[in-house]
Amino acid sequence: MAVLDHKGDKLDIRIMKQVPKVIFGRGSFKKLPEVLSDYRSDGYIIFFVDHAHKKTGIVDQIPAEKDDLVFVIDTTSHEPKTDQVDELRDGILKTKKGNLPALIIGIGGGSAMDISKAVSIMLTNEGSSKLYQGWDLVKNAPIRKMGIPTLSGAGTEASRTTVLSAVDKKYGINSDQSMFDIVMMDPDLLDNVPEGQKFFTGMDCFIHGVEASEGSYINTFGSAYAKQSIELCTKVFMKQGGTNDDLMVASFLGGASVTNSEAGVVHAMSYGISLVLGYRHGLANCIVFRQLEEFYPKHVPVFFKMLELNNIKLPDGVTKKVNKEEMAVMTKMTYRMARPLTSALGENWKDILTEEKIASLYAKM
Ligand code: ZN
């Protein structure tokens, strides 16, 4: 029998790391100072918080003490980049004269949480974060970290990936070392999310569930997570009375489902759209997903219904102005996603998703 972790292609036995401590419930964010008191004796704490929370007031509620560092991260212009993470790491080591923190906390959507994950790894691993993009490349144990999602869907809070963009690729640091040690889920924190953003990030979650459950890398664990995640997402976006509590749990389970399976054709193609055209992950997924009914015949019609019920209009013709070189970058990016594509389409995925086929799908978007 093949004994496998995350590296091979015959996945009969899986070793999966889970988030060891989850704090869930409305009002839990107010309890943060109590939670942190367990870690204070080990040193200072670093907070990475999404700049959107200057407006919501969360920045002012961060229980930082005098030695702590608070970074307000601007996530509007781009998703996390390798250079950005390297600079943050270098700056922290310089400011603190090499003294490492007791805990790192990411407060925000996928971007702020991914930055906190990446910095936790890079404070104990040498060189550029570029060196660790890939599967199980992290050598040293990271700094302890905590995720506090204020936007739900990406599943970053439960996943073993830290997605970063470099110049020529958007790729994850896929490693158990990317996983949070603590996740605090307070549905009250979702109250200020604009509807459009809630939809696109929520669809990322729906798509994680779809890709995980339709892929051949799925196992019983992943399937249970995916099924429940899809059900909760459906409750929210098919307007069946779903709440922020439902969405928050859906996101966590969606992240866990991908950890126990793989993404699929949607993610393999949406990374190219984000890399070349700069569309954010959730929206890029939606732009791709609506053209992939041939691969996901059961779910794309449901997605169209969700668009309609939530009054969402997707942009058309986004690839119209893409030139030959840019199309080559997008195609190359898709071809890097061998694992999700193998899970979705089988070992011979290159025969199905030929370069011409990829180009023709992109052209429709
Ligand atoms: Zn995603």
Coordinates of C-alpha atoms and ligand atoms in Angstrom, one line a residue:
M1 CA 0.0 0.0 0.0
A2 CA 1.3 3.4 -0.8
V3 CA 2.0 5.5 2.3
L4 CA 1.6 9.0 1.3
D5 CA 1.7 12.5 2.8
H6 CA 1.2 15.5 0.6
K7 CA 4.0 14.8 -1.9
G8 CA 3.1 11.9 -4.1
D9 CA 0.3 11.0 -6.4
K10 CA -1.2 7.8 -4.9
L11 CA -3.0 9.1 -1.9
D12 CA -4.1 6.1 0.1
I13 CA -2.9 7.2 3.6
R14 CA -2.9 10.8 4.5
I15 CA -1.3 12.7 7.3
M16 CA -3.3 15.9 7.9
K17 CA -2.6 18.6 10.3
Q18 CA -5.6 20.5 11.7
V19 CA -5.9 23.8 13.5
P20 CA -5.4 22.7 17.1
K21 CA -7.3 25.5 18.8
V22 CA -10.5 27.2 17.5
I23 CA -12.3 29.9 19.4
F24 CA -15.8 30.4 18.0
G25 CA -18.7 32.6 18.9
R26 CA -20.1 36.1 18.7
G27 CA -18.2 38.5 21.0
S28 CA -15.0 36.4 21.2
F29 CA -12.9 39.2 19.7
K30 CA -13.6 41.2 22.9
K31 CA -12.0 38.3 24.8
L32 CA -8.7 38.6 22.9
P33 CA -6.7 40.2 25.8
E34 CA -7.6 37.2 28.0
V35 CA -6.5 34.8 25.3
L36 CA -3.2 36.7 24.8
S37 CA -2.4 36.7 28.5
D38 CA -1.3 33.0 28.0
Y39 CA 1.4 34.1 25.6
R40 CA 2.6 37.4 27.1
S41 CA 5.2 35.9 29.3
D42 CA 7.0 34.5 26.2
G43 CA 7.6 37.9 24.6
Y44 CA 6.1 40.5 22.4
I45 CA 3.2 40.1 19.9
I46 CA 3.0 41.2 16.2
F47 CA -0.4 42.2 14.8
F48 CA -1.0 42.4 11.0
V49 CA -4.4 44.0 10.4
D50 CA -6.1 44.9 7.2
H51 CA -6.2 48.6 6.5
A52 CA -10.0 48.4 6.0
H53 CA -10.2 48.2 9.8
K54 CA -9.1 51.7 10.2
K55 CA -12.7 52.5 9.2
T56 CA -14.4 49.7 11.0
G57 CA -12.7 50.7 14.2
I58 CA -11.1 47.2 14.7
V59 CA -7.6 48.8 14.5
D60 CA -8.4 50.9 17.6
Q61 CA -9.6 47.8 19.5
I62 CA -6.3 45.8 19.0
P63 CA -5.1 45.0 22.5
A64 CA -1.4 45.9 21.8
E65 CA 1.0 46.5 24.6
K66 CA 4.1 48.7 24.5
D67 CA 6.6 46.1 23.1
D68 CA 4.1 44.8 20.5
L69 CA 4.3 45.7 16.8
V70 CA 1.1 46.6 14.8
F71 CA 1.3 46.7 11.0
V72 CA -1.7 48.0 9.1
I73 CA -1.6 46.3 5.7
D74 CA -2.9 47.9 2.6
T75 CA -4.6 45.1 0.7
T76 CA -6.4 47.2 -1.9
S77 CA -3.7 47.5 -4.6
H78 CA -2.4 43.9 -4.6
E79 CA -2.5 40.5 -3.0
P80 CA 0.5 39.6 -0.8
K81 CA 3.9 39.5 -2.5
T82 CA 7.1 37.7 -1.8
D83 CA 9.1 41.0 -1.7
Q84 CA 6.6 42.5 0.7
V85 CA 6.9 39.6 3.1
D86 CA 10.8 39.7 2.9
E87 CA 10.8 43.4 3.7
L88 CA 8.4 43.0 6.6
R89 CA 10.6 40.2 8.0
D90 CA 13.8 42.2 7.6
G91 CA 12.2 45.3 9.2
I92 CA 11.0 43.3 12.2
L93 CA 14.4 41.7 12.8
K94 CA 16.1 45.1 12.6
T95 CA 13.6 46.9 14.9
K96 CA 13.8 44.1 17.5
K97 CA 17.5 43.4 17.1
G98 CA 16.8 39.8 16.1
N99 CA 14.5 39.2 19.1
L100 CA 11.7 36.9 17.9
P101 CA 8.0 37.4 18.9
A102 CA 5.9 35.0 21.1
L103 CA 3.0 35.2 18.7
I104 CA 1.9 36.6 15.3
I105 CA -1.7 37.5 14.7
G106 CA -3.3 38.2 11.3
I107 CA -6.6 40.1 11.4
G108 CA -8.5 40.5 8.2
G109 CA -9.3 38.6 5.0
G110 CA -7.1 36.1 3.2
S111 CA -4.4 38.7 2.4
A112 CA -3.8 39.9 6.0
M113 CA -3.9 36.3 7.3
D114 CA -1.5 35.1 4.5
I115 CA 0.9 37.9 5.4
S116 CA 0.9 36.8 9.0
K117 CA 1.4 33.2 8.0
A118 CA 4.3 34.0 5.7
V119 CA 6.1 36.3 8.2
S120 CA 5.8 33.6 10.9
I121 CA 7.6 31.2 8.6
M122 CA 10.2 33.8 7.3
L123 CA 11.3 34.9 10.8
T124 CA 12.8 31.5 11.3
N125 CA 13.8 30.5 7.8
E126 CA 16.6 32.1 5.8
G127 CA 16.6 33.8 2.4
S128 CA 13.6 35.0 0.4
S129 CA 10.1 33.7 0.8
K130 CA 10.3 32.8 -2.9
L131 CA 12.5 29.8 -1.9
Y132 CA 9.6 28.2 0.0
Q133 CA 6.8 28.6 -2.6
G134 CA 6.0 25.0 -3.4
W135 CA 5.3 21.7 -1.5
D136 CA 6.9 21.1 1.9
L137 CA 10.0 23.3 1.4
V138 CA 9.9 25.0 4.8
K139 CA 12.8 23.8 7.0
N140 CA 12.5 25.3 10.4
A141 CA 9.5 25.5 12.7
P142 CA 7.7 28.9 12.4
I143 CA 6.7 31.4 15.1
R144 CA 3.3 30.6 16.7
K145 CA 0.4 32.2 14.9
M146 CA -3.2 33.1 15.2
G147 CA -5.8 34.0 12.6
I148 CA -8.8 36.2 13.1
P149 CA -10.8 36.3 9.9
T150 CA -12.9 39.4 9.3
L151 CA -13.9 38.3 5.8
S152 CA -15.0 34.7 5.2
G153 CA -14.5 32.4 2.2
A154 CA -10.9 32.0 1.3
G155 CA -10.5 29.4 4.0
T156 CA -7.0 30.7 4.8
E157 CA -7.8 30.2 8.5
A158 CA -7.9 26.4 8.0
S159 CA -5.6 25.8 5.1
R160 CA -1.9 24.7 4.8
T161 CA -1.2 27.2 2.2
T162 CA 0.1 30.8 2.2
V163 CA -0.5 32.3 -1.2
L164 CA 2.1 34.8 -2.4
S165 CA 2.7 36.5 -5.8
A166 CA 6.2 36.9 -7.2
V167 CA 6.8 38.6 -10.5
D168 CA 6.2 35.6 -12.7
K169 CA 4.0 33.4 -10.5
K170 CA 1.4 33.3 -7.9
Y171 CA 2.0 30.2 -5.7
G172 CA 1.5 28.9 -2.3
I173 CA 3.9 28.0 0.5
N174 CA 2.2 24.7 0.9
S175 CA 3.3 23.3 4.3
D176 CA 2.1 22.2 7.6
Q177 CA 4.1 25.1 8.9
S178 CA 1.7 27.4 7.2
M179 CA -1.2 26.4 9.4
F180 CA -2.4 28.6 12.3
D181 CA -2.0 27.4 15.9
I182 CA -5.1 29.3 17.0
V183 CA -8.1 30.6 15.0
M184 CA -10.6 33.0 16.5
M185 CA -13.9 33.1 14.6
D186 CA -16.2 35.9 15.8
P187 CA -19.2 36.3 13.3
D188 CA -19.7 39.8 14.6
L189 CA -16.6 40.8 12.7
L190 CA -18.3 40.1 9.4
D191 CA -21.1 42.6 10.0
N192 CA -19.3 45.4 8.1
V193 CA -18.3 43.5 5.0
P194 CA -19.7 45.1 1.8
E195 CA -22.2 42.8 0.0
G196 CA -20.1 42.5 -3.2
Q197 CA -17.0 41.5 -1.4
K198 CA -18.9 39.1 0.8
F199 CA -20.2 37.4 -2.4
F200 CA -16.9 37.0 -4.2
T201 CA -15.1 35.8 -1.2
G202 CA -18.0 33.5 -0.4
M203 CA -17.8 32.1 -3.9
D204 CA -14.2 31.2 -3.3
C205 CA -15.5 29.0 -0.5
F206 CA -18.2 27.5 -2.6
I207 CA -15.6 26.7 -5.3
H208 CA -13.2 25.2 -2.8
G209 CA -15.9 22.8 -1.8
V210 CA -16.8 22.0 -5.4
E211 CA -13.2 21.4 -6.5
A212 CA -12.3 19.4 -3.4
S213 CA -15.3 17.1 -3.7
E214 CA -15.1 16.6 -7.5
G215 CA -11.4 15.9 -7.5
S216 CA -9.9 12.5 -7.3
Y217 CA -7.6 13.4 -4.4
I218 CA -10.7 13.5 -2.1
N219 CA -11.0 11.2 0.8
T220 CA -13.8 10.7 3.3
F221 CA -12.6 13.5 5.6
G222 CA -12.3 16.0 2.8
S223 CA -15.6 15.0 1.4
A224 CA -17.4 15.5 4.7
Y225 CA -15.9 19.0 5.1
A226 CA -16.7 19.9 1.5
K227 CA -20.3 18.7 1.7
Q228 CA -21.0 20.7 4.8
S229 CA -19.2 23.7 3.5
I230 CA -21.2 23.7 0.2
E231 CA -24.4 23.3 2.2
L232 CA -23.7 26.3 4.4
C233 CA -22.6 28.4 1.4
T234 CA -25.8 27.4 -0.4
K235 CA -27.9 28.5 2.6
V236 CA -26.2 31.9 2.5
F237 CA -26.1 32.6 -1.2
M238 CA -29.3 30.9 -2.3
K239 CA -30.9 33.2 0.2
Q240 CA -32.2 30.3 2.4
G241 CA -31.7 32.1 5.7
G242 CA -28.0 31.7 6.0
T243 CA -26.2 33.9 8.5
N244 CA -22.6 35.2 9.1
D245 CA -22.2 32.3 11.5
D246 CA -22.9 29.9 8.6
L247 CA -20.6 31.7 6.3
M248 CA -17.8 31.7 8.8
V249 CA -18.0 28.0 9.5
A250 CA -18.4 27.3 5.7
S251 CA -15.1 29.1 5.1
F252 CA -13.2 27.2 7.7
L253 CA -14.6 23.8 6.4
G254 CA -13.9 24.8 2.8
G255 CA -10.3 25.5 3.7
A256 CA -10.1 22.1 5.5
S257 CA -11.7 20.4 2.5
V258 CA -8.9 21.6 0.2
T259 CA -6.3 20.7 2.8
N260 CA -7.7 17.1 2.6
S261 CA -8.1 17.1 -1.2
E262 CA -7.0 19.7 -3.8
A263 CA -8.3 22.7 -5.7
G264 CA -9.2 22.1 -9.4
V265 CA -9.5 23.7 -12.8
V266 CA -11.0 26.9 -11.5
H267 CA -8.0 27.8 -9.3
A268 CA -5.5 26.5 -11.9
M269 CA -6.9 29.1 -14.3
S270 CA -7.8 31.9 -12.0
Y271 CA -4.2 32.3 -10.7
G272 CA -3.3 33.3 -14.3
I273 CA -6.1 35.9 -14.4
S274 CA -5.0 37.4 -11.1
L275 CA -1.3 37.4 -12.0
V276 CA -1.7 39.1 -15.4
L277 CA -4.8 41.2 -15.0
G278 CA -4.7 41.9 -11.3
Y279 CA -8.2 40.6 -10.4
R280 CA -8.6 39.6 -6.8
H281 CA -8.8 36.0 -6.1
G282 CA -12.6 35.7 -5.4
L283 CA -13.6 37.7 -8.5
A284 CA -11.0 35.9 -10.6
N285 CA -12.5 32.6 -9.6
C286 CA -16.0 33.7 -10.6
I287 CA -14.8 35.0 -14.0
V288 CA -13.2 31.5 -14.6
F289 CA -15.9 29.4 -13.0
R290 CA -18.8 30.5 -15.2
Q291 CA -16.9 29.2 -18.3
L292 CA -16.2 25.8 -16.8
E293 CA -19.6 24.1 -17.0
E294 CA -18.1 21.2 -19.0
F295 CA -15.9 20.4 -16.0
Y296 CA -18.4 21.2 -13.2
P297 CA -21.8 20.5 -14.8
K298 CA -23.6 20.1 -11.5
H299 CA -22.4 23.3 -9.9
V300 CA -22.0 26.0 -12.5
P301 CA -25.8 26.3 -13.0
V302 CA -26.2 26.8 -9.2
F303 CA -23.5 29.5 -9.4
F304 CA -25.5 31.3 -12.1
K305 CA -28.5 31.2 -9.9
M306 CA -26.5 32.6 -7.0
L307 CA -25.3 35.5 -9.2
E308 CA -28.9 36.3 -10.1
L309 CA -30.2 36.1 -6.5
N310 CA -27.4 38.3 -5.2
N311 CA -27.7 40.9 -8.1
I312 CA -24.1 40.3 -9.1
K313 CA -22.9 41.2 -12.6
L314 CA -19.5 39.8 -13.6
P315 CA -17.3 41.8 -15.9
D316 CA -17.2 40.6 -19.6
G317 CA -14.4 40.4 -22.0
V318 CA -11.6 40.7 -19.4
T319 CA -9.1 39.0 -21.6
K320 CA -9.9 41.1 -24.7
K321 CA -6.7 43.2 -24.4
V322 CA -4.4 40.4 -23.3
N323 CA -1.5 40.1 -25.8
K324 CA 0.4 37.0 -26.9
E325 CA 3.1 37.3 -24.3
E326 CA 0.6 37.8 -21.5
M327 CA -1.5 34.8 -22.7
A328 CA 1.8 32.8 -22.6
V329 CA 2.3 33.8 -18.9
M330 CA -1.3 32.8 -18.1
T331 CA -1.0 29.5 -19.8
K332 CA 2.4 28.8 -18.1
M333 CA 0.8 29.7 -14.8
T334 CA -2.0 27.2 -15.4
Y335 CA 0.5 24.5 -16.3
R336 CA 2.3 25.0 -13.0
M337 CA -0.8 23.8 -11.2
A338 CA -0.1 20.1 -11.9
R339 CA -1.6 18.9 -8.6
P340 CA -5.0 20.5 -8.8
L341 CA -5.2 19.6 -12.5
T342 CA -4.3 16.0 -11.8
S343 CA -6.9 15.8 -9.0
A344 CA -9.5 17.3 -11.3
L345 CA -8.8 15.7 -14.7
G346 CA -6.5 12.7 -14.0
E347 CA -2.9 11.8 -14.8
N348 CA -3.3 12.7 -18.4
W349 CA -4.7 16.2 -17.8
K350 CA -2.4 17.7 -20.3
D351 CA -4.2 15.8 -23.1
I352 CA -7.5 17.4 -22.0
L353 CA -6.2 20.8 -21.1
T354 CA -4.0 21.4 -24.1
E355 CA -2.4 24.8 -24.6
E356 CA -5.0 25.5 -27.3
K357 CA -7.8 24.5 -25.0
I358 CA -6.5 26.8 -22.2
A359 CA -6.2 29.7 -24.6
S360 CA -9.7 29.2 -26.0
L361 CA -11.2 29.1 -22.4
Y362 CA -9.3 32.2 -21.4
A363 CA -10.5 33.9 -24.6
K364 CA -14.1 33.4 -23.5
M365 CA -13.5 35.2 -20.2
Ligands
ZN1 ZN -9.4 30.0 -3.4

